[in-house]
PDB file of C-alpha atoms and ligand atoms in Angstrom:
ATOM      1  CA  MET A  10       0.087   0.087  -0.033  1.00 97.00           C
ATOM      2  CA  ASP A  11       1.613   3.526  -0.980  1.00 98.00           C
ATOM      3  CA  PHE A  12       0.383   6.988  -0.953  1.00 98.00           C
ATOM      4  CA  ASN A  13       0.419   9.815  -3.927  1.00 97.00           C
ATOM      5  CA  GLU A  14       3.405  11.645  -2.856  1.00 96.00           C
ATOM      6  CA  GLY A  15       1.740  14.951  -3.702  1.00 93.00           C
ATOM      7  CA  ALA A  16      -1.460  14.594  -1.824  1.00 95.00           C
ATOM      8  CA  ASN A  17      -2.202  16.572   0.950  1.00 95.00           C
ATOM      9  CA  LEU A  18      -3.181  15.080   4.439  1.00 96.00           C
ATOM     10  CA  ASP A  19      -5.700  16.510   7.090  1.00 95.00           C
ATOM     11  CA  PRO A  20      -3.827  15.564  10.416  1.00 95.00           C
ATOM     12  CA  GLY A  21      -6.593  17.326  12.279  1.00 95.00           C
ATOM     13  CA  GLN A  22      -8.784  13.967  12.086  1.00 96.00           C
ATOM     14  CA  ILE A  23      -6.376  12.545  14.401  1.00 95.00           C
ATOM     15  CA  ARG A  24      -5.816  13.308  18.055  1.00 94.00           C
ATOM     16  CA  ASP A  25      -2.565  11.773  19.563  1.00 93.00           C
ATOM     17  CA  LEU A  26      -2.903  11.335  23.257  1.00 92.00           C
ATOM     18  CA  ARG A  27       0.064   8.745  23.393  1.00 90.00           C
ATOM     19  CA  GLY A  28       1.796   9.285  26.525  1.00 84.00           C
ATOM     20  CA  VAL A  29      -1.132  11.008  28.315  1.00 80.00           C
ATOM     21  CA  SER A  30      -3.033   9.155  31.073  1.00 72.00           C
ATOM     22  CA  GLY A  31      -6.672   9.297  30.741  1.00 68.00           C
ATOM     23  CA  GLY A  32      -7.218   9.297  34.555  1.00 59.00           C
ATOM     24  CA  ILE A  33      -7.166   6.776  37.525  1.00 52.00           C
ATOM     25  CA  GLY A  34      -9.810   5.028  38.942  1.00 44.00           C
ATOM     26  CA  GLY A  35     -11.679   4.532  35.660  1.00 47.00           C
ATOM     27  CA  ARG A  36     -13.175   1.288  34.383  1.00 51.00           C
ATOM     28  CA  VAL A  37     -12.722  -0.387  31.160  1.00 48.00           C
ATOM     29  CA  VAL A  38     -15.469   0.369  28.623  1.00 50.00           C
ATOM     30  CA  ALA A  39     -15.761  -2.365  26.422  1.00 47.00           C
ATOM     31  CA  GLY A  40     -18.126  -5.097  26.869  1.00 44.00           C
ATOM     32  CA  GLY A  41     -20.557  -2.244  28.301  1.00 42.00           C
ATOM     33  CA  GLY A  42     -23.200  -3.297  25.860  1.00 43.00           C
ATOM     34  CA  GLY A  43     -25.813  -0.356  27.094  1.00 45.00           C
ATOM     35  CA  LEU A  44     -23.189   2.050  25.774  1.00 54.00           C
ATOM     36  CA  GLY A  45     -23.074   0.784  22.431  1.00 65.00           C
ATOM     37  CA  VAL A  46     -19.092   0.408  22.288  1.00 73.00           C
ATOM     38  CA  VAL A  47     -18.209  -1.710  19.400  1.00 73.00           C
ATOM     39  CA  GLY A  48     -14.631  -3.075  19.394  1.00 71.00           C
ATOM     40  CA  PHE A  49     -12.748  -5.017  16.672  1.00 70.00           C
ATOM     41  CA  ILE A  50     -12.500  -8.300  18.345  1.00 68.00           C
ATOM     42  CA  ILE A  51     -14.448 -10.492  20.850  1.00 60.00           C
ATOM     43  CA  TYR A  52     -14.610  -8.647  24.353  1.00 50.00           C
ATOM     44  CA  PHE A  53     -14.856 -11.836  26.701  1.00 45.00           C
ATOM     45  CA  LEU A  54     -11.568 -13.114  25.570  1.00 45.00           C
ATOM     46  CA  LEU A  55      -9.638  -9.849  26.285  1.00 47.00           C
ATOM     47  CA  SER A  56     -10.612  -9.970  29.625  1.00 44.00           C
ATOM     48  CA  GLN A  57      -9.637 -13.224  30.307  1.00 42.00           C
ATOM     49  CA  LEU A  58      -6.128 -12.777  28.836  1.00 43.00           C
ATOM     50  CA  GLY A  59      -5.150 -10.156  31.382  1.00 35.00           C
ATOM     51  CA  GLY A  60      -1.661  -9.676  32.494  1.00 29.00           C
ATOM     52  CA  VAL A  61       0.952  -8.299  30.100  1.00 27.00           C
ATOM     53  CA  GLY A  62      -0.372  -5.262  28.302  1.00 29.00           C
ATOM     54  CA  GLY A  63      -3.152  -4.876  30.650  1.00 28.00           C
ATOM     55  CA  LEU A  64      -5.861  -6.762  28.453  1.00 29.00           C
ATOM     56  CA  GLY A  65      -8.874  -5.669  29.719  1.00 30.00           C
ATOM     57  CA  GLY A  66      -8.056  -5.803  33.317  1.00 29.00           C
ATOM     58  CA  SER A  67     -10.139  -3.941  35.713  1.00 31.00           C
ATOM     59  CA  VAL A  68      -7.145  -1.769  37.044  1.00 30.00           C
ATOM     60  CA  PRO A  69      -5.845   0.756  34.675  1.00 31.00           C
ATOM     61  CA  LEU A  70      -2.416   0.622  33.705  1.00 30.00           C
ATOM     62  CA  ASN A  71      -0.318   3.255  35.819  1.00 30.00           C
ATOM     63  CA  GLY A  72      -3.248   3.925  37.968  1.00 29.00           C
ATOM     64  CA  GLY A  73      -2.160   5.788  41.012  1.00 27.00           C
ATOM     65  CA  LEU A  74       1.243   6.243  39.384  1.00 29.00           C
ATOM     66  CA  SER A  75       0.613   8.970  37.011  1.00 32.00           C
ATOM     67  CA  GLY A  76      -0.111  11.502  39.205  1.00 33.00           C
ATOM     68  CA  LEU A  77      -2.830  12.702  36.946  1.00 38.00           C
ATOM     69  CA  GLY A  78      -6.390  13.073  38.343  1.00 41.00           C
ATOM     70  CA  ALA A  79      -9.524  11.705  36.714  1.00 42.00           C
ATOM     71  CA  GLY A  80     -10.331  13.601  33.988  1.00 45.00           C
ATOM     72  CA  GLN A  81      -7.269  15.264  33.448  1.00 42.00           C
ATOM     73  CA  GLN A  82      -5.381  15.345  30.283  1.00 47.00           C
ATOM     74  CA  VAL A  83      -2.233  17.349  29.319  1.00 51.00           C
ATOM     75  CA  THR A  84      -1.608  18.809  25.866  1.00 60.00           C
ATOM     76  CA  ALA A  85      -2.163  16.529  22.919  1.00 65.00           C
ATOM     77  CA  ASN A  86       0.901  15.650  20.625  1.00 76.00           C
ATOM     78  CA  ASP A  87       0.889  17.613  17.257  1.00 82.00           C
ATOM     79  CA  LEU A  88       1.092  15.540  14.224  1.00 92.00           C
ATOM     80  CA  SER A  89       0.344  18.671  11.942  1.00 91.00           C
ATOM     81  CA  SER A  90       3.994  19.478  11.590  1.00 92.00           C
ATOM     82  CA  GLU A  91       5.144  15.917  10.500  1.00 94.00           C
ATOM     83  CA  CYS A  92       2.178  14.896   8.517  1.00 96.00           C
ATOM     84  CA  ARG A  93       1.560  17.060   5.450  1.00 96.00           C
ATOM     85  CA  THR A  94       1.681  15.033   2.269  1.00 96.00           C
ATOM     86  CA  GLY A  95       1.408  11.266   0.852  1.00 97.00           C
ATOM     87  CA  ALA A  96       5.276  11.633   0.809  1.00 97.00           C
ATOM     88  CA  ASP A  97       5.060  11.834   4.527  1.00 97.00           C
ATOM     89  CA  ALA A  98       2.869   9.140   4.870  1.00 98.00           C
ATOM     90  CA  ASN A  99       4.964   6.655   2.758  1.00 98.00           C
ATOM     91  CA  ALA A 100       7.843   7.903   5.213  1.00 97.00           C
ATOM     92  CA  ASN A 101       6.078   7.700   8.502  1.00 96.00           C
ATOM     93  CA  HIS A 102       3.764   5.226  10.076  1.00 96.00           C
ATOM     94  CA  ASP A 103       1.867   7.898  12.094  1.00 95.00           C
ATOM     95  CA  CYS A 104       1.407   9.877   9.075  1.00 97.00           C
ATOM     96  CA  ALA A 105       0.231   6.599   7.109  1.00 98.00           C
ATOM     97  CA  ILE A 106      -2.478   6.161   9.781  1.00 97.00           C
ATOM     98  CA  VAL A 107      -3.494   9.755   9.102  1.00 97.00           C
ATOM     99  CA  ALA A 108      -3.470   9.251   5.397  1.00 97.00           C
ATOM    100  CA  ILE A 109      -5.679   6.340   5.819  1.00 98.00           C
ATOM    101  CA  VAL A 110      -8.059   7.650   8.284  1.00 98.00           C
ATOM    102  CA  ASN A 111      -8.489  10.875   5.646  1.00 97.00           C
ATOM    103  CA  SER A 112      -8.946   8.209   2.598  1.00 97.00           C
ATOM    104  CA  ILE A 113     -11.692   6.483   4.822  1.00 98.00           C
ATOM    105  CA  GLN A 114     -13.700   9.723   5.672  1.00 97.00           C
ATOM    106  CA  ASP A 115     -13.064  11.218   1.930  1.00 97.00           C
ATOM    107  CA  TYR A 116     -14.904   7.809   0.741  1.00 98.00           C
ATOM    108  CA  TRP A 117     -17.942   7.949   3.039  1.00 98.00           C
ATOM    109  CA  SER A 118     -18.195  11.853   2.625  1.00 97.00           C
ATOM    110  CA  ASN A 119     -18.612  11.494  -0.874  1.00 96.00           C
ATOM    111  CA  ALA A 120     -21.007   8.031  -0.706  1.00 97.00           C
ATOM    112  CA  PHE A 121     -23.154   9.896   1.862  1.00 97.00           C
ATOM    113  CA  SER A 122     -23.485  12.995  -0.469  1.00 96.00           C
ATOM    114  CA  ARG A 123     -24.194  10.912  -3.536  1.00 95.00           C
ATOM    115  CA  SER A 124     -27.088   9.445  -1.449  1.00 94.00           C
ATOM    116  CA  GLY A 125     -28.071  13.065  -0.727  1.00 97.00           C
ATOM    117  CA  THR A 126     -27.276  13.049   3.264  1.00 96.00           C
ATOM    118  CA  THR A 127     -24.419  14.348   5.168  1.00 96.00           C
ATOM    119  CA  TYR A 128     -21.473  12.379   6.434  1.00 98.00           C
ATOM    120  CA  ARG A 129     -20.065  13.698   9.777  1.00 97.00           C
ATOM    121  CA  GLU A 130     -16.493  13.511  10.422  1.00 97.00           C
ATOM    122  CA  ALA A 131     -15.004  11.291  13.329  1.00 97.00           C
ATOM    123  CA  THR A 132     -12.043  12.004  15.077  1.00 95.00           C
ATOM    124  CA  THR A 133      -9.371   9.272  15.691  1.00 96.00           C
ATOM    125  CA  THR A 134      -7.817   9.105  19.048  1.00 95.00           C
ATOM    126  CA  PHE A 135      -4.279   7.506  19.288  1.00 93.00           C
ATOM    127  CA  PHE A 136      -3.605   6.663  23.144  1.00 91.00           C
ATOM    128  CA  SER A 137      -1.269   4.306  24.905  1.00 88.00           C
ATOM    129  CA  ASP A 138      -2.000   3.993  28.588  1.00 83.00           C
ATOM    130  CA  SER A 139      -5.570   5.110  29.159  1.00 84.00           C
ATOM    131  CA  VAL A 140      -7.929   7.353  27.812  1.00 88.00           C
ATOM    132  CA  ASN A 141     -11.163   9.325  28.593  1.00 88.00           C
ATOM    133  CA  THR A 142     -14.202   8.829  26.298  1.00 89.00           C
ATOM    134  CA  GLY A 143     -17.608   9.659  25.975  1.00 88.00           C
ATOM    135  CA  CYS A 144     -18.104   6.012  26.811  1.00 85.00           C
ATOM    136  CA  GLY A 145     -15.901   5.748  29.930  1.00 84.00           C
ATOM    137  CA  VAL A 146     -12.115   5.351  30.423  1.00 84.00           C
ATOM    138  CA  ALA A 147     -10.612   2.776  28.537  1.00 83.00           C
ATOM    139  CA  ASP A 148      -7.193   1.401  29.156  1.00 80.00           C
ATOM    140  CA  ALA A 149      -4.445   0.174  27.066  1.00 76.00           C
ATOM    141  CA  GLY A 150      -5.199  -3.183  26.792  1.00 75.00           C
ATOM    142  CA  ILE A 151      -8.652  -2.710  25.123  1.00 78.00           C
ATOM    143  CA  GLY A 152      -8.366  -3.469  21.188  1.00 82.00           C
ATOM    144  CA  PRO A 153      -9.463  -0.540  18.842  1.00 89.00           C
ATOM    145  CA  PHE A 154     -13.083   0.462  19.294  1.00 90.00           C
ATOM    146  CA  TYR A 155     -15.808   3.277  18.463  1.00 92.00           C
ATOM    147  CA  CYS A 156     -17.549   5.100  20.957  1.00 91.00           C
ATOM    148  CA  PRO A 157     -20.945   6.320  19.484  1.00 90.00           C
ATOM    149  CA  ALA A 158     -21.242   8.712  22.261  1.00 90.00           C
ATOM    150  CA  ASP A 159     -18.570  10.946  21.155  1.00 93.00           C
ATOM    151  CA  GLU A 160     -18.213   9.597  17.623  1.00 94.00           C
ATOM    152  CA  GLY A 161     -14.644   8.691  18.234  1.00 94.00           C
ATOM    153  CA  VAL A 162     -12.529   6.017  17.218  1.00 95.00           C
ATOM    154  CA  TYR A 163      -9.868   4.729  19.711  1.00 93.00           C
ATOM    155  CA  LEU A 164      -6.681   3.326  18.813  1.00 92.00           C
ATOM    156  CA  ASN A 165      -3.947   1.869  20.954  1.00 90.00           C
ATOM    157  CA  LEU A 166      -1.227   1.474  18.105  1.00 89.00           C
ATOM    158  CA  ASN A 167       0.423  -1.387  20.064  1.00 89.00           C
ATOM    159  CA  PHE A 168      -2.527  -3.500  19.526  1.00 89.00           C
ATOM    160  CA  PHE A 169      -1.257  -4.350  16.183  1.00 90.00           C
ATOM    161  CA  SER A 170       2.233  -5.585  17.049  1.00 90.00           C
ATOM    162  CA  ASP A 171       1.408  -6.898  20.855  1.00 88.00           C
ATOM    163  CA  VAL A 172      -1.944  -8.294  20.032  1.00 87.00           C
ATOM    164  CA  LEU A 173      -2.931  -9.020  16.477  1.00 90.00           C
ATOM    165  CA  GLN A 174       0.581 -10.313  15.290  1.00 92.00           C
ATOM    166  CA  ARG A 175       2.254 -11.543  18.561  1.00 91.00           C
ATOM    167  CA  GLN A 176      -0.762 -13.042  20.515  1.00 88.00           C
ATOM    168  CA  PHE A 177      -3.273 -13.680  17.780  1.00 90.00           C
ATOM    169  CA  GLY A 178      -0.567 -14.904  15.212  1.00 92.00           C
ATOM    170  CA  ALA A 179      -1.605 -12.663  12.054  1.00 94.00           C
ATOM    171  CA  ARG A 180       0.928 -11.660   9.646  1.00 96.00           C
ATOM    172  CA  GLY A 181       0.054  -7.679  10.281  1.00 95.00           C
ATOM    173  CA  GLY A 182       1.274  -4.800   7.983  1.00 96.00           C
ATOM    174  CA  LEU A 183       0.001  -1.477   7.178  1.00 97.00           C
ATOM    175  CA  PHE A 184      -2.899  -2.619   5.231  1.00 98.00           C
ATOM    176  CA  THR A 185      -4.128  -4.808   7.908  1.00 96.00           C
ATOM    177  CA  GLU A 186      -4.174  -1.793  10.260  1.00 96.00           C
ATOM    178  CA  ALA A 187      -6.212   0.057   7.404  1.00 97.00           C
ATOM    179  CA  TYR A 188      -8.834  -2.683   7.562  1.00 97.00           C
ATOM    180  CA  VAL A 189      -9.098  -2.405  11.273  1.00 95.00           C
ATOM    181  CA  LEU A 190      -9.525   1.415  11.057  1.00 96.00           C
ATOM    182  CA  ALA A 191     -11.965   1.129   8.098  1.00 97.00           C
ATOM    183  CA  HIS A 192     -13.936  -1.416  10.358  1.00 96.00           C
ATOM    184  CA  GLU A 193     -14.078   0.913  13.035  1.00 95.00           C
ATOM    185  CA  TYR A 194     -15.151   3.791  10.907  1.00 97.00           C
ATOM    186  CA  GLY A 195     -17.830   1.199   9.501  1.00 97.00           C
ATOM    187  CA  HIS A 196     -19.115   1.424  12.990  1.00 95.00           C
ATOM    188  CA  HIS A 197     -19.400   5.258  12.787  1.00 96.00           C
ATOM    189  CA  VAL A 198     -21.154   4.952   9.551  1.00 97.00           C
ATOM    190  CA  GLN A 199     -23.686   2.571  11.124  1.00 96.00           C
ATOM    191  CA  ASN A 200     -24.106   5.108  13.843  1.00 95.00           C
ATOM    192  CA  LEU A 201     -24.943   7.829  11.486  1.00 96.00           C
ATOM    193  CA  LEU A 202     -27.246   5.600   9.669  1.00 96.00           C
ATOM    194  CA  GLY A 203     -29.035   4.649  12.897  1.00 93.00           C
ATOM    195  CA  ARG A 204     -28.212   1.284  12.595  1.00 91.00           C
ATOM    196  CA  SER A 205     -26.235   0.650  15.599  1.00 87.00           C
ATOM    197  CA  ASP A 206     -29.314   1.771  17.601  1.00 86.00           C
ATOM    198  CA  ARG A 207     -31.524  -0.771  16.365  1.00 88.00           C
ATOM    199  CA  VAL A 208     -29.208  -3.644  17.815  1.00 89.00           C
ATOM    200  CA  ASN A 209     -29.317  -5.226  21.184  1.00 87.00           C
ATOM    201  CA  HIS A 210     -25.624  -5.244  22.144  1.00 82.00           C
ATOM    202  CA  ASN A 211     -25.889  -7.671  24.881  1.00 82.00           C
ATOM    203  CA  ASP A 212     -27.470 -10.247  22.726  1.00 87.00           C
ATOM    204  CA  THR A 213     -24.596 -12.504  21.270  1.00 89.00           C
ATOM    205  CA  GLY A 214     -25.207 -15.731  18.976  1.00 93.00           C
ATOM    206  CA  PRO A 215     -24.079 -16.724  15.494  1.00 94.00           C
ATOM    207  CA  THR A 216     -27.132 -14.729  13.809  1.00 94.00           C
ATOM    208  CA  SER A 217     -27.506 -11.908  16.472  1.00 94.00           C
ATOM    209  CA  GLY A 218     -27.734  -8.402  15.409  1.00 94.00           C
ATOM    210  CA  LEU A 219     -24.313  -7.868  16.976  1.00 92.00           C
ATOM    211  CA  VAL A 220     -22.778 -10.545  14.708  1.00 95.00           C
ATOM    212  CA  ARG A 221     -24.680  -8.804  11.754  1.00 96.00           C
ATOM    213  CA  LEU A 222     -23.485  -5.429  13.001  1.00 95.00           C
ATOM    214  CA  GLU A 223     -19.746  -6.667  13.232  1.00 94.00           C
ATOM    215  CA  LEU A 224     -19.767  -8.419   9.772  1.00 97.00           C
ATOM    216  CA  GLN A 225     -21.496  -5.440   8.085  1.00 97.00           C
ATOM    217  CA  ALA A 226     -18.493  -3.431   9.390  1.00 96.00           C
ATOM    218  CA  ASP A 227     -15.985  -5.547   8.000  1.00 97.00           C
ATOM    219  CA  CYS A 228     -17.784  -5.408   4.751  1.00 98.00           C
ATOM    220  CA  TYR A 229     -17.798  -1.702   4.766  1.00 98.00           C
ATOM    221  CA  ALA A 230     -13.998  -1.754   5.186  1.00 98.00           C
ATOM    222  CA  GLY A 231     -13.943  -3.878   1.960  1.00 98.00           C
ATOM    223  CA  VAL A 232     -15.929  -1.368   0.159  1.00 98.00           C
ATOM    224  CA  TRP A 233     -13.686   1.613   1.445  1.00 98.00           C
ATOM    225  CA  ALA A 234     -10.639  -0.532   0.120  1.00 98.00           C
ATOM    226  CA  HIS A 235     -12.435  -1.429  -2.995  1.00 98.00           C
ATOM    227  CA  ASN A 236     -12.835   2.421  -3.783  1.00 98.00           C
ATOM    228  CA  ALA A 237      -9.549   3.767  -2.058  1.00 97.00           C
ATOM    229  CA  THR A 238      -7.440   4.428  -5.003  1.00 97.00           C
ATOM    230  CA  THR A 239     -10.113   6.326  -6.849  1.00 96.00           C
ATOM    231  CA  THR A 240     -11.464   8.500  -3.925  1.00 94.00           C
ATOM    232  CA  PRO A 241     -10.184  11.804  -4.401  1.00 88.00           C
ATOM    233  CA  THR A 242      -9.318  14.237  -1.562  1.00 83.00           C
ATOM    234  CA  GLU A 243     -10.272  17.794  -1.616  1.00 77.00           C
ATOM    235  CA  SER A 244      -7.091  18.553  -3.855  1.00 76.00           C
ATOM    236  CA  GLY A 245      -8.536  16.220  -6.262  1.00 84.00           C
ATOM    237  CA  GLU A 246      -6.178  13.344  -6.129  1.00 88.00           C
ATOM    238  CA  PRO A 247      -6.518  10.072  -4.403  1.00 94.00           C
ATOM    239  CA  LEU A 248      -4.391   9.702  -1.391  1.00 96.00           C
ATOM    240  CA  ILE A 249      -3.749   6.059  -1.932  1.00 97.00           C
ATOM    241  CA  SER A 250      -2.135   5.063  -4.939  1.00 97.00           C
ATOM    242  CA  ASN A 251      -2.016   1.675  -4.808  1.00 96.00           C
ATOM    243  CA  ILE A 252      -3.307  -1.694  -2.764  1.00 98.00           C
ATOM    244  CA  THR A 253      -1.484  -4.963  -3.684  1.00 98.00           C
ATOM    245  CA  GLN A 254      -2.938  -8.418  -3.872  1.00 97.00           C
ATOM    246  CA  ASP A 255      -0.517  -9.049  -1.024  1.00 98.00           C
ATOM    247  CA  ASP A 256      -2.036  -6.352   1.086  1.00 98.00           C
ATOM    248  CA  ILE A 257      -5.400  -8.002   0.722  1.00 98.00           C
ATOM    249  CA  ALA A 258      -4.102 -11.265   1.570  1.00 98.00           C
ATOM    250  CA  ALA A 259      -2.776  -9.887   4.583  1.00 97.00           C
ATOM    251  CA  ALA A 260      -5.974  -8.303   5.596  1.00 97.00           C
ATOM    252  CA  LEU A 261      -7.862 -11.662   4.975  1.00 97.00           C
ATOM    253  CA  ASP A 262      -5.203 -13.412   6.923  1.00 96.00           C
ATOM    254  CA  ALA A 263      -5.911 -10.989   9.895  1.00 95.00           C
ATOM    255  CA  ALA A 264      -9.704 -11.642   9.612  1.00 95.00           C
ATOM    256  CA  GLN A 265      -8.881 -15.224   9.764  1.00 95.00           C
ATOM    257  CA  HIS A 266      -7.048 -14.753  12.905  1.00 93.00           C
ATOM    258  CA  ILE A 267     -10.083 -12.653  14.744  1.00 91.00           C
ATOM    259  CA  GLY A 268     -13.128 -14.723  14.053  1.00 93.00           C
ATOM    260  CA  ASP A 269     -14.953 -15.548  17.179  1.00 91.00           C
ATOM    261  CA  ASP A 270     -14.344 -19.156  16.642  1.00 93.00           C
ATOM    262  CA  TYR A 271     -10.526 -19.141  16.180  1.00 92.00           C
ATOM    263  CA  LEU A 272     -10.112 -16.756  19.199  1.00 89.00           C
ATOM    264  CA  GLN A 273     -12.050 -19.180  21.155  1.00 88.00           C
ATOM    265  CA  ARG A 274     -10.181 -22.396  20.232  1.00 90.00           C
ATOM    266  CA  GLU A 275      -6.803 -20.732  19.824  1.00 87.00           C
ATOM    267  CA  ILE A 276      -6.691 -18.010  22.530  1.00 82.00           C
ATOM    268  CA  GLY A 277      -9.607 -18.581  24.667  1.00 80.00           C
ATOM    269  CA  GLY A 278      -8.809 -22.193  25.813  1.00 79.00           C
ATOM    270  CA  GLY A 279     -10.286 -24.428  23.184  1.00 83.00           C
ATOM    271  CA  ARG A 280     -14.134 -24.700  23.631  1.00 89.00           C
ATOM    272  CA  VAL A 281     -15.885 -22.975  20.884  1.00 92.00           C
ATOM    273  CA  ASP A 282     -19.386 -21.557  22.379  1.00 92.00           C
ATOM    274  CA  GLU A 283     -21.479 -20.275  19.590  1.00 93.00           C
ATOM    275  CA  SER A 284     -24.091 -18.389  21.909  1.00 92.00           C
ATOM    276  CA  GLN A 285     -20.965 -15.964  22.899  1.00 89.00           C
ATOM    277  CA  PHE A 286     -20.239 -15.087  19.175  1.00 91.00           C
ATOM    278  CA  SER A 287     -20.238 -11.293  18.754  1.00 90.00           C
ATOM    279  CA  HIS A 288     -18.362 -10.951  15.817  1.00 92.00           C
ATOM    280  CA  GLY A 289     -18.761 -13.730  13.492  1.00 94.00           C
ATOM    281  CA  THR A 290     -16.557 -16.731  12.660  1.00 96.00           C
ATOM    282  CA  SER A 291     -13.145 -16.330  10.804  1.00 95.00           C
ATOM    283  CA  ALA A 292     -14.992 -17.591   7.562  1.00 97.00           C
ATOM    284  CA  GLN A 293     -17.661 -14.994   8.070  1.00 97.00           C
ATOM    285  CA  ARG A 294     -15.324 -12.247   8.298  1.00 97.00           C
ATOM    286  CA  GLU A 295     -13.292 -13.067   5.486  1.00 97.00           C
ATOM    287  CA  LYS A 296     -16.784 -13.725   3.525  1.00 98.00           C
ATOM    288  CA  TRP A 297     -17.885 -10.251   4.240  1.00 98.00           C
ATOM    289  CA  LEU A 298     -14.411  -8.436   3.837  1.00 98.00           C
ATOM    290  CA  THR A 299     -14.266 -10.027   0.523  1.00 98.00           C
ATOM    291  CA  THR A 300     -17.874  -8.904  -0.576  1.00 98.00           C
ATOM    292  CA  GLY A 301     -17.093  -5.383   0.265  1.00 98.00           C
ATOM    293  CA  LEU A 302     -13.671  -5.594  -1.438  1.00 98.00           C
ATOM    294  CA  GLN A 303     -15.369  -7.014  -4.694  1.00 98.00           C
ATOM    295  CA  THR A 304     -18.442  -5.234  -4.913  1.00 98.00           C
ATOM    296  CA  GLY A 305     -17.253  -1.679  -3.564  1.00 98.00           C
ATOM    297  CA  ASP A 306     -20.907  -1.256  -2.953  1.00 98.00           C
ATOM    298  CA  PRO A 307     -22.038  -0.425   0.709  1.00 98.00           C
ATOM    299  CA  ALA A 308     -25.626  -2.004  -0.526  1.00 97.00           C
ATOM    300  CA  ALA A 309     -23.980  -5.296  -1.010  1.00 98.00           C
ATOM    301  CA  CYS A 310     -23.438  -5.155   2.876  1.00 98.00           C
ATOM    302  CA  ASP A 311     -26.912  -5.869   4.029  1.00 97.00           C
ATOM    303  CA  THR A 312     -26.005  -8.486   6.437  1.00 97.00           C
ATOM    304  CA  PHE A 313     -29.515  -7.650   8.554  1.00 96.00           C
ATOM    305  CA  ASN A 314     -31.424  -9.127   5.721  1.00 95.00           C
ATOM    306  CA  THR A 315     -29.908 -12.102   4.645  1.00 95.00           C
ATOM    307  CA  ASN A 316     -30.209 -15.841   5.872  1.00 92.00           C
ATOM    308  CA  ASP A 317     -26.608 -16.566   4.457  1.00 94.00           C
ATOM    309  CA  LEU A 318     -24.204 -14.982   6.849  1.00 95.00           C
ATOM    310  CA  GLY A 319     -21.671 -17.567   5.503  1.00 92.00           C
TER     311      GLY A 319
HETATM  312 ZN1  LIG B 406     -16.345  -4.059  15.323  1.00 65.96          ZN
END
């Protein structure tokens, strides 16, 4: 995956709070079904992992050591000086993430306006230890997630190397990170369309609304990727110059390593319990990501009106 050197980035869509503590005495927000928090992977496994990396632990990392009071945050880091163009995105990983977020939002902004509606931009927040969100305080162990209350995507960048690659065994790579981001922005689109409100977030199972919501987000991620190299920025040129077959293979490999059945079997101790499915099986996640990739059409992602989830 590469970026057009001259295309302009909009780093204002990213808030970089790495190294900033979100507060003490907080609680983990994921799994708080009533809040509608939607993540990238099944949550209860994260809560069982615990330990190194603070995965889903109930005690926030650095709690009590940071010296920051609850709700207090120091100044965000500034990406605007280093992330200006596609050339910066080709050279610098943080800037690549900025470019990916810009591209995803450019796509949805265009798609909404084609259908006569208005897309509202969502901010992506990078964090490292813990972060205050409209859905509560999240600690570092939580996977990428979307909080509908503040319409924010939250991303601990260490998730990719520490969890997705090392613990789950996925190949990883930049386009895999793009898939994860596009999945979370898929949840934002669902929120804007009122889709997530019609789903009971506490109801799991192989044909549950939650699984349909997650598979649709995977499909939306594929839809963006299909259109990424032809989506113009405000300056007219697409930000992303190419996505290779190897990139797509890596994203499908990631999908394979985050299916509910895979995680339950390989990470959670071996027993597959369909009643706890929240994101779909590996095969289903690959299927819906592929559907989006091949069609490039959000209408093809109607996971709520099909008996064939895969
Ligand atoms: Zn999700």
